[in-house]
């Protein structure tokens, strides 16, 4: 049966068909939907882990136990997980093991655009790069064969345009793969220095065999000989872009397995064409290796290294072609930046923080990163997951020494706290800084599309589970001053901040209210009574002071003639604007 | 059909653009075309600018199109048509929903919603104006604005022979089928 699937759906399908029985991930765009789809196949046990390092560690455990296993994450997540990955490449597998990295060229929703193909070379793992959804499924199945045949974990690299674009996939049946028996094997699976000195040598041997395989044996690397004028070496989505522009006017060496690089195959291909291009997105990963072989290729001197590649860029840079376009008056286009949603529980907190003139606020990765945007502008830094708390500690220590009196706030979300905020908080307690850490608990992993996390009380597969108590953890690591507040009540937020800014020791504020878009469970509906009221502006009282606009709610607009207006269709009744209005002009609607 | 056709759908998060793309793509697949569909995900998309691209033909390679390459640009919101017009072929067709959604800088009074958008666009390219949101509200549900736009779009692409009602039925929740079919028929009438 033929269906349309995104690359993520197809990757999940590939794992299912390959007989995978264990899968783990931390959600992150563009990788999130791989596990969300895997969870729909009951044959595959699937879980969200608190972070990517844990995802790989549990995946490795499952693989050593004998099951075909998969772990998935976005590109920056692999940085978090690099530690266990590198060592597992040394040890080798029992059941086949694949790590999926979903890179984000063009930074559609990421803090950098690193090219994770280098991780394969650095960790000495075979690298597989599909070009579309059909290949994502087929290549993943092949990845398990390679993993088991060569006794090595495989890095499977997707990019945003593969993850999130749909193309046609032919479905096949699942083939159950019997779990390999587990037998204790200390010399293989216990990574002592003595064992790993041997493992390193063995791994280099495996890589030689893999290079021979990638040159001579695998269908993942294939030539398409059309003419002898132009030859193109390419991989991943870049193949589709190249094909779009050159069609059958060029010959191709399409690398589905791009590390170890198939040297023989490349030499052979380069001898068949007059002019050789390497077309790849971001880094010159293939180009550098090919040039090191002494082969003359045109690559990054023409194809840009930064940003997402597309067919237009190839046509323009290699063929000098440009499409005719329609142009309009650019002044007629107003930006449409993302904003915190109507009724977002983060708004109240950021509004209060935005009023503090002597504050440093270190933020983190999540919807709440938008607290840095106009009109709230309540954030100084955003680095990576967990750094919201740790960077605050760094600020605090430096200011302490230089004698600068500042209020320092470190921000994390609930999921981010479980991810790597806990260890950051431990550092604050242990090394004694008076940072006020604020955990924005909106009862769900919001940014990536509402995934369960250890604080929600449910697993990825929908099972009820222990709900991890953030306040209890905070106290357990040694924080003595903890307050859980309702962020929609500004006075509650303000008084907690005021109380803690005078302390000489660390403190934590937990703002607890569900994401405005969260589908509430019955018990939550009882607990968080909202959405029963709406607000409206009483225009007799409105003095057009625009104070309510400072909360940045998308439901509030301003009309020169009448003053502020609240869109009753999108208002969710959080009342933050009403609390902010100095003239009590914002009232419950229908009262 | 040798040539690959390119359709670009643009609008604001929450307008039903992704669902519309799904209805179109699955129908094209069932009609025997090779299809690729690409959607832009990003940070907190609610209220942000959203686009999807559909490419279909005998064999489609790239899932994305470049500037000056869309055969049809269908804009669910007026100002978004301006933002994406560069992607339309100079001899392509613009289908535009005559409806305004203010963005954050406009809501906060930092900018004003631009005037004369349709007049400006009409001088540049063949333009079809459909008051889809207004029609959807008249039909009783603003959410069907996307389906009101479907018929004019499929007509513009010469795809009337495909069973669109079937594709709508297969892609929306059962309780919403009737409402959406009503919107589709209204769209057919006016296109």
mmCIF file of N, CA and C in Angstrom, chain A residues 41-126:
data_model
loop_
_atom_site.group_PDB
_atom_site.id
_atom_site.type_symbol
_atom_site.label_atom_id
_atom_site.label_comp_id
_atom_site.label_asym_id
_atom_site.label_seq_id
_atom_site.Cartn_x
_atom_site.Cartn_y
_atom_site.Cartn_z
ATOM 1 N N UNK A 41 2.679 1.929 17.553
ATOM 2 C CA UNK A 41 2.865 0.491 17.256
ATOM 3 C C UNK A 41 3.066 -0.238 18.581
ATOM 4 N N UNK A 42 2.073 -1.038 18.956
ATOM 5 C CA UNK A 42 2.140 -1.620 20.300
ATOM 6 C C UNK A 42 3.271 -2.629 20.451
ATOM 7 N N UNK A 43 3.822 -3.084 19.326
ATOM 8 C CA UNK A 43 4.938 -4.040 19.394
ATOM 9 C C UNK A 43 6.234 -3.384 19.886
ATOM 10 N N UNK A 44 6.273 -2.050 19.825
ATOM 11 C CA UNK A 44 7.500 -1.344 20.201
ATOM 12 C C UNK A 44 7.283 -0.621 21.527
ATOM 13 N N UNK A 45 8.057 -0.994 22.546
ATOM 14 C CA UNK A 45 8.004 -0.243 23.792
ATOM 15 C C UNK A 45 8.686 1.105 23.557
ATOM 16 N N UNK A 46 7.973 2.214 23.833
ATOM 17 C CA UNK A 46 8.520 3.542 23.547
ATOM 18 C C UNK A 46 8.450 4.430 24.772
ATOM 19 N N UNK A 47 9.505 5.188 25.009
ATOM 20 C CA UNK A 47 9.468 6.080 26.176
ATOM 21 C C UNK A 47 10.153 7.408 25.930
ATOM 22 N N UNK A 48 9.634 8.455 26.597
ATOM 23 C CA UNK A 48 10.356 9.721 26.716
ATOM 24 C C UNK A 48 11.308 9.572 27.885
ATOM 25 N N UNK A 49 12.522 10.014 27.699
ATOM 26 C CA UNK A 49 13.470 10.016 28.808
ATOM 27 C C UNK A 49 13.671 11.462 29.257
ATOM 28 N N UNK A 50 14.206 11.676 30.459
ATOM 29 C CA UNK A 50 14.375 13.060 30.914
ATOM 30 C C UNK A 50 15.341 13.862 30.029
ATOM 31 N N UNK A 51 16.351 13.225 29.473
ATOM 32 C CA UNK A 51 17.210 13.919 28.515
ATOM 33 C C UNK A 51 17.809 12.920 27.524
ATOM 34 N N UNK A 52 18.595 13.431 26.580
ATOM 35 C CA UNK A 52 19.080 12.599 25.478
ATOM 36 C C UNK A 52 20.162 11.623 25.923
ATOM 37 N N UNK A 53 20.930 12.032 26.914
ATOM 38 C CA UNK A 53 21.972 11.141 27.421
ATOM 39 C C UNK A 53 21.309 9.887 27.998
ATOM 40 N N UNK A 54 20.267 10.088 28.759
ATOM 41 C CA UNK A 54 19.529 8.948 29.313
ATOM 42 C C UNK A 54 18.919 8.122 28.175
ATOM 43 N N UNK A 55 18.425 8.800 27.142
ATOM 44 C CA UNK A 55 17.821 8.071 26.012
ATOM 45 C C UNK A 55 18.818 7.077 25.431
ATOM 46 N N UNK A 56 20.064 7.518 25.245
ATOM 47 C CA UNK A 56 21.061 6.610 24.676
ATOM 48 C C UNK A 56 21.456 5.539 25.698
ATOM 49 N N UNK A 57 21.588 5.916 26.935
ATOM 50 C CA UNK A 57 21.992 4.927 27.940
ATOM 51 C C UNK A 57 20.968 3.795 28.074
ATOM 52 N N UNK A 58 19.688 4.132 28.085
ATOM 53 C CA UNK A 58 18.688 3.050 28.171
ATOM 54 C C UNK A 58 18.643 2.254 26.866
ATOM 55 N N UNK A 59 18.850 2.943 25.752
ATOM 56 C CA UNK A 59 18.886 2.264 24.450
ATOM 57 C C UNK A 59 20.042 1.279 24.382
ATOM 58 N N UNK A 60 21.182 1.690 24.928
ATOM 59 C CA UNK A 60 22.350 0.815 24.958
ATOM 60 C C UNK A 60 22.059 -0.404 25.833
ATOM 61 N N UNK A 61 21.432 -0.166 26.967
ATOM 62 C CA UNK A 61 21.065 -1.286 27.841
ATOM 63 C C UNK A 61 20.172 -2.283 27.123
ATOM 64 N N UNK A 62 19.174 -1.754 26.398
ATOM 65 C CA UNK A 62 18.249 -2.625 25.671
ATOM 66 C C UNK A 62 18.970 -3.392 24.569
ATOM 67 N N UNK A 63 19.898 -2.720 23.911
ATOM 68 C CA UNK A 63 20.659 -3.357 22.833
ATOM 69 C C UNK A 63 21.561 -4.465 23.377
ATOM 70 N N UNK A 64 22.228 -4.185 24.487
ATOM 71 C CA UNK A 64 23.082 -5.217 25.087
ATOM 72 C C UNK A 64 22.220 -6.394 25.563
ATOM 73 N N UNK A 65 21.024 -6.094 26.051
ATOM 74 C CA UNK A 65 20.109 -7.163 26.461
ATOM 75 C C UNK A 65 19.679 -8.034 25.289
ATOM 76 N N UNK A 66 19.834 -7.500 24.058
ATOM 77 C CA UNK A 66 19.578 -8.340 22.882
ATOM 78 C C UNK A 66 18.482 -7.874 21.950
ATOM 79 N N UNK A 67 17.870 -6.710 22.248
ATOM 80 C CA UNK A 67 16.761 -6.239 21.420
ATOM 81 C C UNK A 67 17.258 -5.242 20.365
ATOM 82 N N UNK A 68 16.620 -5.243 19.200
ATOM 83 C CA UNK A 68 16.842 -4.155 18.259
ATOM 84 C C UNK A 68 16.278 -2.879 18.886
ATOM 85 N N UNK A 69 17.111 -1.851 19.005
ATOM 86 C CA UNK A 69 16.721 -0.658 19.748
ATOM 87 C C UNK A 69 17.018 0.601 18.952
ATOM 88 N N UNK A 70 16.297 1.668 19.321
ATOM 89 C CA UNK A 70 16.466 2.941 18.627
ATOM 90 C C UNK A 70 16.392 4.081 19.633
ATOM 91 N N UNK A 71 17.251 5.081 19.449
ATOM 92 C CA UNK A 71 17.118 6.313 20.230
ATOM 93 C C UNK A 71 17.120 7.472 19.256
ATOM 94 N N UNK A 72 16.278 8.491 19.530
ATOM 95 C CA UNK A 72 16.157 9.608 18.591
ATOM 96 C C UNK A 72 16.267 10.930 19.327
ATOM 97 N N UNK A 73 16.806 11.921 18.629
ATOM 98 C CA UNK A 73 16.924 13.249 19.234
ATOM 99 C C UNK A 73 17.237 14.276 18.157
ATOM 100 N N UNK A 74 17.097 15.568 18.524
ATOM 101 C CA UNK A 74 17.495 16.596 17.584
ATOM 102 C C UNK A 74 19.002 16.779 17.656
ATOM 103 N N UNK A 75 19.534 17.568 16.722
ATOM 104 C CA UNK A 75 21.004 17.664 16.633
ATOM 105 C C UNK A 75 21.665 18.093 17.930
ATOM 106 N N UNK A 76 21.146 19.159 18.592
ATOM 107 C CA UNK A 76 21.797 19.611 19.825
ATOM 108 C C UNK A 76 21.638 18.591 20.952
ATOM 109 N N UNK A 77 20.617 17.762 20.846
ATOM 110 C CA UNK A 77 20.435 16.703 21.839
ATOM 111 C C UNK A 77 21.582 15.705 21.802
ATOM 112 N N UNK A 78 22.152 15.515 20.621
ATOM 113 C CA UNK A 78 23.258 14.561 20.517
ATOM 114 C C UNK A 78 24.498 15.077 21.261
ATOM 115 N N UNK A 79 24.605 16.391 21.383
ATOM 116 C CA UNK A 79 25.699 16.933 22.205
ATOM 117 C C UNK A 79 25.564 16.459 23.647
ATOM 118 N N UNK A 80 24.316 16.471 24.137
ATOM 119 C CA UNK A 80 24.053 16.039 25.511
ATOM 120 C C UNK A 80 24.381 14.549 25.649
ATOM 121 N N UNK A 81 24.124 13.792 24.588
ATOM 122 C CA UNK A 81 24.215 12.333 24.638
ATOM 123 C C UNK A 81 25.556 11.794 24.143
ATOM 124 N N UNK A 82 26.471 12.676 23.778
ATOM 125 C CA UNK A 82 27.699 12.212 23.119
ATOM 126 C C UNK A 82 28.490 11.227 23.984
ATOM 127 N N UNK A 83 28.459 11.414 25.277
ATOM 128 C CA UNK A 83 29.297 10.593 26.162
ATOM 129 C C UNK A 83 29.029 9.091 25.999
ATOM 130 N N UNK A 84 27.804 8.628 26.262
ATOM 131 C CA UNK A 84 27.588 7.183 26.090
ATOM 132 C C UNK A 84 27.733 6.728 24.638
ATOM 133 N N UNK A 85 27.411 7.598 23.679
ATOM 134 C CA UNK A 85 27.489 7.189 22.268
ATOM 135 C C UNK A 85 28.920 6.799 21.882
ATOM 136 N N UNK A 86 29.866 7.639 22.255
ATOM 137 C CA UNK A 86 31.251 7.377 21.852
ATOM 138 C C UNK A 86 31.735 6.039 22.400
ATOM 139 N N UNK A 87 31.420 5.763 23.644
ATOM 140 C CA UNK A 87 31.920 4.518 24.233
ATOM 141 C C UNK A 87 31.185 3.304 23.676
ATOM 142 N N UNK A 88 29.886 3.460 23.392
ATOM 143 C CA UNK A 88 29.162 2.294 22.859
ATOM 144 C C UNK A 88 29.702 1.897 21.484
ATOM 145 N N UNK A 89 30.218 2.889 20.728
ATOM 146 C CA UNK A 89 30.828 2.541 19.441
ATOM 147 C C UNK A 89 32.026 1.616 19.659
ATOM 148 N N UNK A 90 32.754 1.824 20.731
ATOM 149 C CA UNK A 90 33.887 0.946 21.054
ATOM 150 C C UNK A 90 33.417 -0.473 21.384
ATOM 151 N N UNK A 91 32.360 -0.550 22.213
ATOM 152 C CA UNK A 91 31.962 -1.859 22.734
ATOM 153 C C UNK A 91 31.343 -2.753 21.668
ATOM 154 N N UNK A 92 30.539 -2.138 20.808
ATOM 155 C CA UNK A 92 29.789 -2.954 19.853
ATOM 156 C C UNK A 92 28.478 -3.417 20.467
ATOM 157 N N UNK A 93 27.598 -3.916 19.605
ATOM 158 C CA UNK A 93 26.215 -4.153 20.022
ATOM 159 C C UNK A 93 25.950 -5.628 20.331
ATOM 160 N N UNK A 94 24.748 -5.880 20.828
ATOM 161 C CA UNK A 94 24.206 -7.239 20.803
ATOM 162 C C UNK A 94 23.009 -7.180 19.838
ATOM 163 N N UNK A 95 21.865 -6.700 20.301
ATOM 164 C CA UNK A 95 20.792 -6.392 19.344
ATOM 165 C C UNK A 95 21.186 -5.129 18.590
ATOM 166 N N UNK A 96 20.776 -5.008 17.324
ATOM 167 C CA UNK A 96 21.149 -3.843 16.516
ATOM 168 C C UNK A 96 20.728 -2.543 17.173
ATOM 169 N N UNK A 97 21.562 -1.501 17.028
ATOM 170 C CA UNK A 97 21.260 -0.236 17.683
ATOM 171 C C UNK A 97 21.482 0.934 16.734
ATOM 172 N N UNK A 98 20.481 1.801 16.635
ATOM 173 C CA UNK A 98 20.563 2.973 15.751
ATOM 174 C C UNK A 98 20.235 4.231 16.545
ATOM 175 N N UNK A 99 21.072 5.246 16.380
ATOM 176 C CA UNK A 99 20.797 6.562 16.961
ATOM 177 C C UNK A 99 20.360 7.470 15.815
ATOM 178 N N UNK A 100 19.182 8.060 15.935
ATOM 179 C CA UNK A 100 18.708 8.987 14.900
ATOM 180 C C UNK A 100 19.027 10.406 15.341
ATOM 181 N N UNK A 101 19.736 11.144 14.500
ATOM 182 C CA UNK A 101 19.955 12.564 14.758
ATOM 183 C C UNK A 101 19.189 13.363 13.713
ATOM 184 N N UNK A 102 18.352 14.300 14.166
ATOM 185 C CA UNK A 102 17.588 15.131 13.242
ATOM 186 C C UNK A 102 18.181 16.535 13.266
ATOM 187 N N UNK A 103 18.954 16.835 12.233
ATOM 188 C CA UNK A 103 19.638 18.126 12.156
ATOM 189 C C UNK A 103 18.688 19.204 11.621
ATOM 190 N N UNK A 104 19.015 20.447 11.883
ATOM 191 C CA UNK A 104 18.124 21.546 11.514
ATOM 192 C C UNK A 104 18.847 22.629 10.707
ATOM 193 N N UNK A 105 19.246 22.317 9.461
ATOM 194 C CA UNK A 105 19.867 23.352 8.627
ATOM 195 C C UNK A 105 18.880 24.499 8.435
ATOM 196 N N UNK A 106 19.362 25.699 8.604
ATOM 197 C CA UNK A 106 18.463 26.848 8.474
ATOM 198 C C UNK A 106 17.880 27.301 9.801
ATOM 199 N N UNK A 107 18.157 26.555 10.873
ATOM 200 C CA UNK A 107 17.672 26.896 12.220
ATOM 201 C C UNK A 107 16.189 27.261 12.238
ATOM 202 N N UNK A 108 15.354 26.344 11.739
ATOM 203 C CA UNK A 108 13.923 26.618 11.775
ATOM 204 C C UNK A 108 13.443 26.776 13.211
ATOM 205 N N UNK A 109 14.014 26.026 14.119
ATOM 206 C CA UNK A 109 13.604 26.138 15.523
ATOM 207 C C UNK A 109 14.709 25.610 16.439
ATOM 208 N N UNK A 110 15.920 26.131 16.247
ATOM 209 C CA UNK A 110 17.051 25.639 17.029
ATOM 210 C C UNK A 110 18.003 26.775 17.346
ATOM 211 N N UNK A 111 18.930 26.478 18.255
ATOM 212 C CA UNK A 111 19.863 27.528 18.667
ATOM 213 C C UNK A 111 21.152 27.531 17.864
ATOM 214 N N UNK A 112 21.369 26.513 17.013
ATOM 215 C CA UNK A 112 22.513 26.531 16.099
ATOM 216 C C UNK A 112 22.199 25.586 14.935
ATOM 217 N N UNK A 113 23.079 25.521 13.942
ATOM 218 C CA UNK A 113 22.802 24.606 12.832
ATOM 219 C C UNK A 113 23.961 23.632 12.591
ATOM 220 N N UNK A 114 24.470 23.079 13.690
ATOM 221 C CA UNK A 114 25.591 22.137 13.589
ATOM 222 C C UNK A 114 25.267 20.958 12.656
ATOM 223 N N UNK A 115 26.309 20.469 11.997
ATOM 224 C CA UNK A 115 26.169 19.357 11.050
ATOM 225 C C UNK A 115 26.640 18.076 11.739
ATOM 226 N N UNK A 116 25.703 17.242 12.149
ATOM 227 C CA UNK A 116 26.050 16.083 12.978
ATOM 228 C C UNK A 116 26.690 14.935 12.222
ATOM 229 N N UNK A 117 26.916 15.108 10.921
ATOM 230 C CA UNK A 117 27.643 14.046 10.210
ATOM 231 C C UNK A 117 29.045 13.890 10.794
ATOM 232 N N UNK A 118 29.580 15.015 11.314
ATOM 233 C CA UNK A 118 30.917 14.936 11.919
ATOM 234 C C UNK A 118 30.945 14.019 13.132
ATOM 235 N N UNK A 119 29.800 13.882 13.798
ATOM 236 C CA UNK A 119 29.761 12.990 14.967
ATOM 237 C C UNK A 119 30.061 11.552 14.556
ATOM 238 N N UNK A 120 29.624 11.167 13.370
ATOM 239 C CA UNK A 120 29.879 9.798 12.927
ATOM 240 C C UNK A 120 31.378 9.561 12.826
ATOM 241 N N UNK A 121 32.066 10.515 12.227
ATOM 242 C CA UNK A 121 33.508 10.367 12.076
ATOM 243 C C UNK A 121 34.203 10.424 13.421
ATOM 244 N N UNK A 122 33.754 11.343 14.253
ATOM 245 C CA UNK A 122 34.385 11.519 15.563
ATOM 246 C C UNK A 122 34.160 10.292 16.456
ATOM 247 N N UNK A 123 32.941 9.766 16.432
ATOM 248 C CA UNK A 123 32.639 8.611 17.283
ATOM 249 C C UNK A 123 32.958 7.284 16.591
ATOM 250 N N UNK A 124 33.347 7.358 15.319
ATOM 251 C CA UNK A 124 33.726 6.163 14.537
ATOM 252 C C UNK A 124 32.545 5.219 14.355
ATOM 253 N N UNK A 125 31.443 5.810 13.906
ATOM 254 C CA UNK A 125 30.249 5.011 13.651
ATOM 255 C C UNK A 125 29.844 5.143 12.197
ATOM 256 N N UNK A 126 29.311 4.057 11.590
ATOM 257 C CA UNK A 126 28.794 4.216 10.228
ATOM 258 C C UNK A 126 27.649 5.227 10.199
#
